[in-house]
Short mmCIF file of C-alpha atoms in Angstrom, two decimals:
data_model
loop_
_atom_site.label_atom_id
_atom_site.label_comp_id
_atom_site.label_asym_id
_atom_site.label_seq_id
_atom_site.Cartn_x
_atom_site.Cartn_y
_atom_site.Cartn_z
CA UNK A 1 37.90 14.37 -56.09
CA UNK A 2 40.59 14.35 -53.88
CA UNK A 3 41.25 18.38 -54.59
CA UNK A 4 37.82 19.27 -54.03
CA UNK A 5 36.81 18.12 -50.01
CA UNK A 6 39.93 19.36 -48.83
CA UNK A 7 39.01 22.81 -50.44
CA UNK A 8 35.41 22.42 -49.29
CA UNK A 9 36.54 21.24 -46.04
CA UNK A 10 39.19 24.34 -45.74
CA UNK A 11 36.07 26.51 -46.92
CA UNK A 12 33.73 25.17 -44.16
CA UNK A 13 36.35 25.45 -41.73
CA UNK A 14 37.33 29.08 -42.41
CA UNK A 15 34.02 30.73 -42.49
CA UNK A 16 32.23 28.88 -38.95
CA UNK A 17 31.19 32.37 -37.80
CA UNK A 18 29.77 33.04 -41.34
CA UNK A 19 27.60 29.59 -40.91
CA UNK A 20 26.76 29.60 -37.10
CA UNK A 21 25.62 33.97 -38.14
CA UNK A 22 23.11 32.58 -41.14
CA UNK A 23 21.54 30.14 -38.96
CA UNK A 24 21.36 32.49 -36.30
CA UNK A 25 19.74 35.06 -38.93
CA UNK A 26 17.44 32.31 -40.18
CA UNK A 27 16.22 31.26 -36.70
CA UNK A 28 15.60 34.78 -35.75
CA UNK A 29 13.02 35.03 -39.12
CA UNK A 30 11.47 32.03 -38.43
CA UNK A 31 10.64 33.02 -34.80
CA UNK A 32 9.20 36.00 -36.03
CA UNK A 33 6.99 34.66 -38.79
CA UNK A 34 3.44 35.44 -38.48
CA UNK A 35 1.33 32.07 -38.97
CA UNK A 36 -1.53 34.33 -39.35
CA UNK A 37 -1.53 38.26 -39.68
CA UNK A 38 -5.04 39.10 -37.98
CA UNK A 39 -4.70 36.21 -35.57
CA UNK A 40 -1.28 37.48 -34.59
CA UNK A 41 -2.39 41.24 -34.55
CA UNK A 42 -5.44 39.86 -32.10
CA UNK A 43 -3.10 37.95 -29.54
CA UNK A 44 -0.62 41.24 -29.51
CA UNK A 45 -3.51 42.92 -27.18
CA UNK A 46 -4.26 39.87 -25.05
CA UNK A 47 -2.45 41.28 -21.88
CA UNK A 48 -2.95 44.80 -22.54
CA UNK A 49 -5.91 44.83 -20.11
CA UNK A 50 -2.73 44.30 -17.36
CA UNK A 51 0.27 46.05 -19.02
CA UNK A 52 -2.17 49.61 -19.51
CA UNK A 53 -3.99 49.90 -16.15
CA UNK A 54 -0.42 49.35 -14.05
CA UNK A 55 1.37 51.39 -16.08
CA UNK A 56 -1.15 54.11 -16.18
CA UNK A 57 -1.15 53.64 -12.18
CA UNK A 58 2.39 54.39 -11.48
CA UNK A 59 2.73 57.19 -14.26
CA UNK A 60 -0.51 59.27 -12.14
CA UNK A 61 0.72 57.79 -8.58
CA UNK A 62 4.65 58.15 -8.81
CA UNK A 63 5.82 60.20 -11.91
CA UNK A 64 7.00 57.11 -14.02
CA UNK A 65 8.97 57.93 -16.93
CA UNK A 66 6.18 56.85 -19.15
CA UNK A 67 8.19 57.44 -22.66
CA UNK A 68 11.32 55.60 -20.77
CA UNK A 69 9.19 53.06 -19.99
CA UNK A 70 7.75 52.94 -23.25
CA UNK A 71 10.78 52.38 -25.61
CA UNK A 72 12.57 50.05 -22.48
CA UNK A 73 9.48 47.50 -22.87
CA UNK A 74 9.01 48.07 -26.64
CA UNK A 75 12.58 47.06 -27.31
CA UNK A 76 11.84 44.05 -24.92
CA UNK A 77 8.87 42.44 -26.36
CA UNK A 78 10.80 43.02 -29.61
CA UNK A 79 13.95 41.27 -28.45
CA UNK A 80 11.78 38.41 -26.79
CA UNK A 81 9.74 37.51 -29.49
CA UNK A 82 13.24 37.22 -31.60
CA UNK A 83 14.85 34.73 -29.06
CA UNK A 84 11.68 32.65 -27.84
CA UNK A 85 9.56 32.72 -30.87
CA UNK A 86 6.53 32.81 -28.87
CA UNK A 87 3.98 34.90 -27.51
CA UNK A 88 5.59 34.93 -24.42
CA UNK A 89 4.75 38.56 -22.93
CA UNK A 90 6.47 41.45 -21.02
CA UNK A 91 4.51 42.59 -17.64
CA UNK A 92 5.06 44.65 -15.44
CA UNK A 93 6.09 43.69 -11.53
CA UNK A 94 2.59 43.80 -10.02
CA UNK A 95 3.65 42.99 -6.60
CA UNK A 96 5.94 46.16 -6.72
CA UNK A 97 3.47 48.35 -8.12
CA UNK A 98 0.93 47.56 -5.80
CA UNK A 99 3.46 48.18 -3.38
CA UNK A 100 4.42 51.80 -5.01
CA UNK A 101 0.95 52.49 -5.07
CA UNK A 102 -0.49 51.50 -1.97
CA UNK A 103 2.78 52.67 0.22
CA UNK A 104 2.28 56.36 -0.52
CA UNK A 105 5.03 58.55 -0.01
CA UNK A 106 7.64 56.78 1.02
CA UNK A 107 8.09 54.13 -1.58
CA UNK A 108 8.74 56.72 -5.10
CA UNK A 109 10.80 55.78 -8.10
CA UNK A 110 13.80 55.58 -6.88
CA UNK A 111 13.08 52.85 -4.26
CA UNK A 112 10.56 51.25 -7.34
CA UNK A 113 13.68 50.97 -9.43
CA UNK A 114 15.60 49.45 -6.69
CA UNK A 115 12.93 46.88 -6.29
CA UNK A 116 13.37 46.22 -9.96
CA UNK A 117 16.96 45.94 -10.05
CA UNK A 118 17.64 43.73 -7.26
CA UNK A 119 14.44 41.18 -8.33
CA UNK A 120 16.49 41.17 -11.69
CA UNK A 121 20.04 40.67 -10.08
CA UNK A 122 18.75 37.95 -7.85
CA UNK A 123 16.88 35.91 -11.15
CA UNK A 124 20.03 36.29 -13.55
CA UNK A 125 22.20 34.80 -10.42
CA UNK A 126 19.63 31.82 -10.13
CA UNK A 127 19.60 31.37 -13.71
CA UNK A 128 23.32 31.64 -14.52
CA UNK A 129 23.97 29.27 -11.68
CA UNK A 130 21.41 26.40 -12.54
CA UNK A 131 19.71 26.77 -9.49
CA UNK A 132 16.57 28.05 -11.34
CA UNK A 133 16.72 24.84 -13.56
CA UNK A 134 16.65 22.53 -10.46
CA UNK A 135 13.94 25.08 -8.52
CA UNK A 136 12.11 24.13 -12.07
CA UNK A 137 12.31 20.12 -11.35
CA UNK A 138 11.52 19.82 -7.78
CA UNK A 139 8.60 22.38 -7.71
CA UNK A 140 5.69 19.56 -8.77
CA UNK A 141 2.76 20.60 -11.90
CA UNK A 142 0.26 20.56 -9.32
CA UNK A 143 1.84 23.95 -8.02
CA UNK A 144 1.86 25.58 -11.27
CA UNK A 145 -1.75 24.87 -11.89
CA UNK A 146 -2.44 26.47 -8.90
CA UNK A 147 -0.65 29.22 -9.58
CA UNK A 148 -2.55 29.31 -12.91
CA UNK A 149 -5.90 29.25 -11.69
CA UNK A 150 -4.74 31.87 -8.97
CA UNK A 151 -3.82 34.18 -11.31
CA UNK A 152 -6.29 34.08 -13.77
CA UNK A 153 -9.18 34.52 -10.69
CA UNK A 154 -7.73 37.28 -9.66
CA UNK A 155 -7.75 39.04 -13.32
CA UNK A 156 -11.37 38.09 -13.43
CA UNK A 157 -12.49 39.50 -10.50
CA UNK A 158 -10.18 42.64 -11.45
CA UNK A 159 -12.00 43.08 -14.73
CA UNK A 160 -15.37 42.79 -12.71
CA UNK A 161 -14.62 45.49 -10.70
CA UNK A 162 -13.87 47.91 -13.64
CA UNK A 163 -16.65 47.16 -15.06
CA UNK A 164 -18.70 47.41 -12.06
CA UNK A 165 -17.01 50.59 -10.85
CA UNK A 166 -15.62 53.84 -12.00
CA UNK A 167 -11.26 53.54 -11.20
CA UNK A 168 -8.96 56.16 -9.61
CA UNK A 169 -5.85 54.14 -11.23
CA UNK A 170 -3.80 57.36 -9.38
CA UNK A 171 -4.78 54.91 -6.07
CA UNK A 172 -5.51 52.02 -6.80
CA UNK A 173 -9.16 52.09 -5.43
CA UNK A 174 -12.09 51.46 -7.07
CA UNK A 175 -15.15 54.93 -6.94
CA UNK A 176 -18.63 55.24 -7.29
CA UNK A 177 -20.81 52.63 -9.56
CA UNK A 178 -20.51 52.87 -13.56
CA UNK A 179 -23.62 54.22 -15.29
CA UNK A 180 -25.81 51.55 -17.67
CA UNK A 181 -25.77 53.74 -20.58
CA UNK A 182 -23.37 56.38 -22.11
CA UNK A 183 -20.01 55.90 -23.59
CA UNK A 184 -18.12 54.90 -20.91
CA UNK A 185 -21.19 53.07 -19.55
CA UNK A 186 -21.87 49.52 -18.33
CA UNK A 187 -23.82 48.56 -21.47
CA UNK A 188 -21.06 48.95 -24.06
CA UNK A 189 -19.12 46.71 -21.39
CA UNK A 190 -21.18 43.56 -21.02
CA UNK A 191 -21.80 43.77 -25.02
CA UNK A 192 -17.82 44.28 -25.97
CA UNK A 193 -17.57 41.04 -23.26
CA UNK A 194 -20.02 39.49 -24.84
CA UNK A 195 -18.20 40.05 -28.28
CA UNK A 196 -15.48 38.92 -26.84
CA UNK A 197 -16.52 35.30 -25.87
CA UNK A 198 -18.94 34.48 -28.62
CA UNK A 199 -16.24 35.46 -31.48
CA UNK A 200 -13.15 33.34 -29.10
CA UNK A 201 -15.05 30.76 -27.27
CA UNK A 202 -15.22 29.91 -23.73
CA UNK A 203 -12.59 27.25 -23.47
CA UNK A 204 -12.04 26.03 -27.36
CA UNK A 205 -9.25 27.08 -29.47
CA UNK A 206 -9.32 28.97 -32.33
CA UNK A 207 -8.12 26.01 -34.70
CA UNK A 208 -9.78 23.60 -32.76
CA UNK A 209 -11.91 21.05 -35.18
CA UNK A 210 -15.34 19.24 -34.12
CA UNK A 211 -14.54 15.06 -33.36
CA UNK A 212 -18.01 14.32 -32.32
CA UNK A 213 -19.76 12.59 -35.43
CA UNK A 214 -22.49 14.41 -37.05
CA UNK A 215 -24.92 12.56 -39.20
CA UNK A 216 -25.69 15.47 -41.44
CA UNK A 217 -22.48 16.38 -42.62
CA UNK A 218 -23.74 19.57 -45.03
CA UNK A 219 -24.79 21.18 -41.38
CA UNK A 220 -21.36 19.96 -39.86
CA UNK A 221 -19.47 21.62 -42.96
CA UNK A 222 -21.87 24.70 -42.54
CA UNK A 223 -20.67 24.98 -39.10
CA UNK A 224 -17.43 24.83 -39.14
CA UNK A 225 -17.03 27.41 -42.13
CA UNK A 226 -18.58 29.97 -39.29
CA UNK A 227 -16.08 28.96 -36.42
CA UNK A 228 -13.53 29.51 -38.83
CA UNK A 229 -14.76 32.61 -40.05
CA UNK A 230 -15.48 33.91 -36.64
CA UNK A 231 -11.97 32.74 -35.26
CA UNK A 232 -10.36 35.27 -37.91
CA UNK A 233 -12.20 38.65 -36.69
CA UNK A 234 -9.52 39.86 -34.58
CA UNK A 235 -11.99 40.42 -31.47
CA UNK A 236 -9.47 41.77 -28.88
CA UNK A 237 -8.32 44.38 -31.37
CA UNK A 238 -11.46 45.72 -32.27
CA UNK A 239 -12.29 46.35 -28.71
CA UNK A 240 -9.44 48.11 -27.91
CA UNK A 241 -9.28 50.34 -31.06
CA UNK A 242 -12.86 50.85 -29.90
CA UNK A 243 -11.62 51.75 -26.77
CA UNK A 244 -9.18 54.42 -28.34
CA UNK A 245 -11.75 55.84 -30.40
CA UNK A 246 -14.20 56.77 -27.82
CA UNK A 247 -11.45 57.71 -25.65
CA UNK A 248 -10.85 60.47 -27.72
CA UNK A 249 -14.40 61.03 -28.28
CA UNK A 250 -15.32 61.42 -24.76
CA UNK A 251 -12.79 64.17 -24.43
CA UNK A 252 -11.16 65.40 -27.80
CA UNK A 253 -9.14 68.47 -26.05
CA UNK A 254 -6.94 65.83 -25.18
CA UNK A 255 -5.56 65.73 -29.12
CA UNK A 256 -4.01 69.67 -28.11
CA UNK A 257 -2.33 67.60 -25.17
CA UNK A 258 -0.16 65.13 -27.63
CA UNK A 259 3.62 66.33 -28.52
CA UNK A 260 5.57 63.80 -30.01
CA UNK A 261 8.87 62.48 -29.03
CA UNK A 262 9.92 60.57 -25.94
CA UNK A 263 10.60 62.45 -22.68
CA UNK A 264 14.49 62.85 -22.13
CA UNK A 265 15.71 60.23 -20.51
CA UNK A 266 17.85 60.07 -16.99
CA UNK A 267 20.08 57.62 -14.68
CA UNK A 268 17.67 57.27 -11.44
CA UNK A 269 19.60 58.42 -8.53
CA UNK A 270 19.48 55.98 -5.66
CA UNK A 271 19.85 56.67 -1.84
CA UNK A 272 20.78 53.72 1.24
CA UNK A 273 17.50 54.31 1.86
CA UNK A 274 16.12 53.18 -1.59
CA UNK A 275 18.09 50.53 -1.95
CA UNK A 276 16.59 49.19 1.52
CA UNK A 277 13.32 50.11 1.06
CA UNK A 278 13.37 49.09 -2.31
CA UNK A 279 14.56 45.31 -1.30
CA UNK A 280 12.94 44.74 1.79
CA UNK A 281 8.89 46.23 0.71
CA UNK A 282 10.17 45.60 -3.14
CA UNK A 283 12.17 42.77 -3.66
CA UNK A 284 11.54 40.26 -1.25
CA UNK A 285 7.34 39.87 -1.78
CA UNK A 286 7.79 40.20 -5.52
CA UNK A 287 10.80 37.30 -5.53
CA UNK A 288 8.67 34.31 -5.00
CA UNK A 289 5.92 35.48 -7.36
CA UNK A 290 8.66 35.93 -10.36
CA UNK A 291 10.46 32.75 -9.37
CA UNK A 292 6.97 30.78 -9.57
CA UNK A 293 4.92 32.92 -12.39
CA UNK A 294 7.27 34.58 -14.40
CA UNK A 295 9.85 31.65 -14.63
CA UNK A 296 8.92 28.35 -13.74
CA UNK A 297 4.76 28.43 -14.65
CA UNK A 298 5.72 30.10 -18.10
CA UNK A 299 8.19 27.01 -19.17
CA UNK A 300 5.89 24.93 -18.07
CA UNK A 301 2.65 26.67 -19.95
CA UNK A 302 5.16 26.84 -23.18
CA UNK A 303 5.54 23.40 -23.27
CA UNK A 304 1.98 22.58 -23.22
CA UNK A 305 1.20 25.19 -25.60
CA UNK A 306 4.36 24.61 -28.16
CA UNK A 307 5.54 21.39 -27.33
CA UNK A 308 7.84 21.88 -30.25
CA UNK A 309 9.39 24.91 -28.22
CA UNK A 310 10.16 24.06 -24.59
CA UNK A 311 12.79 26.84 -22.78
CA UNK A 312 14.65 26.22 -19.95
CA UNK A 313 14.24 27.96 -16.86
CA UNK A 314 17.61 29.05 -16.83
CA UNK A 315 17.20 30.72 -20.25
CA UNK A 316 14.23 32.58 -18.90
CA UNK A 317 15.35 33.60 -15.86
CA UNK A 318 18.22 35.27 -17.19
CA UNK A 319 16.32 37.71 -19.79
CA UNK A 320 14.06 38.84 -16.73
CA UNK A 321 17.37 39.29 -14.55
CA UNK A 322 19.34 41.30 -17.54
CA UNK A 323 15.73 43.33 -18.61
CA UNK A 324 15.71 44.68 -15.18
CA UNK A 325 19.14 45.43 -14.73
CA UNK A 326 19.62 47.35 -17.82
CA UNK A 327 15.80 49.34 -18.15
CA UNK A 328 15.31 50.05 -14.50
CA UNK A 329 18.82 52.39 -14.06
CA UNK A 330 17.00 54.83 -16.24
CA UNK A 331 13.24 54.54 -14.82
CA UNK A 332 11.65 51.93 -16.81
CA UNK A 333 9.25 50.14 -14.96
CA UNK A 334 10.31 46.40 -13.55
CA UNK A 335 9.26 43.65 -15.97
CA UNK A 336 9.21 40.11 -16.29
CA UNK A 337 7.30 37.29 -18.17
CA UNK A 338 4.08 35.84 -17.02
CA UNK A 339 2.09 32.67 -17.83
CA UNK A 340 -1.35 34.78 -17.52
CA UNK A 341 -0.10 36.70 -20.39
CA UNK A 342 1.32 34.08 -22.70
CA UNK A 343 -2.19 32.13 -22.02
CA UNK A 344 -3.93 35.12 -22.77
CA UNK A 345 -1.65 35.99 -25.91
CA UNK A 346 -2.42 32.41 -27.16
CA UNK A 347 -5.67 32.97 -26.51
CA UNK A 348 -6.74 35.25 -28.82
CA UNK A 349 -4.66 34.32 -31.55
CA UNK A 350 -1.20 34.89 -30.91
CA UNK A 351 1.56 31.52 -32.16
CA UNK A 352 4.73 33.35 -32.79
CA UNK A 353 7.45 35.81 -31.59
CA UNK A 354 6.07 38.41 -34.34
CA UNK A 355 2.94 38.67 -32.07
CA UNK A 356 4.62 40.06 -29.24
CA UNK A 357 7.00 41.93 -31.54
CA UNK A 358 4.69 44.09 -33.40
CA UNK A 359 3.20 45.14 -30.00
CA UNK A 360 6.64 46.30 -29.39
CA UNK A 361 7.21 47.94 -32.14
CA UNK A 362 3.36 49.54 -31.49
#
């Protein structure tokens, strides 16, 4: 006895690195785990209806390095679903792309990137500091609800009016009415909405189980086999790979268009001007947005949603900060979190880091 625990001690002792890599290993599988593979597949396109139409916007408007921007945000969503282990999503900055788009001339990629870069220097400082942590305890709930509800009103009325109206995403502005039928029309819209809703509910989660008492329980058993089955067709999915199809449908020259491989990829040359430009029409309205949505209303939304996982705001602010100052040197498009995203993510399915992973990986 007395020659073993010194050896096992000596053993332990030696090899910490070995122990503290395994655990790191194992935490990084569990966090990507899928608790459900169509469920997870679902929530992966629950913010694509933001992440697409901005993107799209500055690649027509400004020139964005759209396969930079690609493999920047892939390899983020990847990275975040790893460390988190939640469907916490990658946006874009919409404050600076409305800015980029709306500003015309004078406000191009490298004064975007600039934005980007100084939004992201300005968040790790704040988080490696603590000062994010103590922005996170005086700002009260109340002011994160609000944010909330702000948010998701504005994406509502924002789907309305692509439904409503044919989009120049080039400018940001909104064209003639949509036609009722055709394959682009405002039929197939209100039915894929409709789709939508009746297969995820208006305000009931997907694993969500009926407390009222029911006298006839073969009905109650009857009915809850259908939510259940319904909660496992991967709605959001289908109506984007819908989407894709009839894309191509609608206009199938665009298959001789394709090449593969990224475009090369570039350090962004920045003037004085830029950076100026960049901080002062950029940086400055896109700051208190970040601060509020991106950091402090997404720990706050994580803990209600995985009270098991609750991040700091430090944590968070410092993987915006360091996404922005790596991706945005090259011409990726500014990113952070957002708690419209991770609600919507959750929404349609998505409970782990593998959800926002495989859209990476997509």
């Amino acid at each position: 006895m007395e020659s073993q625990n010194p050896q096992t001690s000596e053993n332990l002792d030696s090899n910490p690195t070995s122990l503290s890599r395994d655990n790191l290993v194992h935490k990084v599988k569990s966090n990507l785990v899928f608790r459900s593979k169509w469920a997870e597949l679902n929530g992966a396109t629950g913010d694509l209806g933001t992440y697409i139409p901005i993107v799209f916007a500055l690649t027509l408007a400004k020139d964005l390095n759209l396969g930079t921007t690609l493999i920047f945000t892939g390899v983020y969503n990847m990275l975040t679903g790893a460390i988190y282990g939640i469907p916490l999503p990658v946006q874009p900055m919409k404050l600076i792309a409305a800015v980029a788009i709306s500003d015309g001339p004078d406000f191009n990629i490298p004064e975007i990137m600039a934005a980007g870069i100084c939004t992201g220097a300005i968040l790790l400082v704040l988080g490696a500091t603590g000062l994010m942590q103590l922005v996170y305890k005086l700002i009260p709930l109340s002011v994160v609800r609000g944010i909330q509800l702000s948010q998701g009103l504005a994406f509502a009325m924002t789907a309305v009016k692509y439904i409503r109206k044919v989009q120049d995403f080039s400018k940001s502005k909104s064209k003639e009415n949509r036609h009722w039928v055709g394959l682009d029309g405002l039929i197939l819209a209100i039915v894929c909405a409709c789709f939508i809703i009746v297969i995820n509910g208006a305000g009931k989660e997907r694993n969500e189980r009926e407390t009222s008492n029911v006298d006839d329980e073969e009905r109650n058993m009857r009915s809850k086999r259908i939510k259940k089955t319904l909660a496992n067709i991967p709605s959001a999915f289908i109506v984007f790979l819908l989407g894709v199809v009839l894309a191509f449908i609608r206009k199938p020259a665009v298959v001789k268009d394709i090449k593969f491989g990224p475009s090369s990829m570039e350090v962004v040359q920045f003037t004085s001007h830029a950076w100026k430009q960049g901080f002062i029409k950029g940086t400055i309205p896109q700051l208190p947005l970040s601060i509020l949505n991106s950091v402090i209303a997404v720990c706050k939304l994580s803990s209600d949603l995985f009270p098991g996982k609750e991040f700091s705001a430090t944590s968070v602010s410092i993987t915006v900060g360091l996404m922005n100052l790596v991706g945005c040197w090259f011409g990726a498009m500014p990113c952070c979190h957002g708690a419209g995203g991770l609600a919507g993510q959750y929404k349609f399915g998505g409970r782990s880091g593998g959800c926002v992973a495989i859209l990476g990986a997509a």
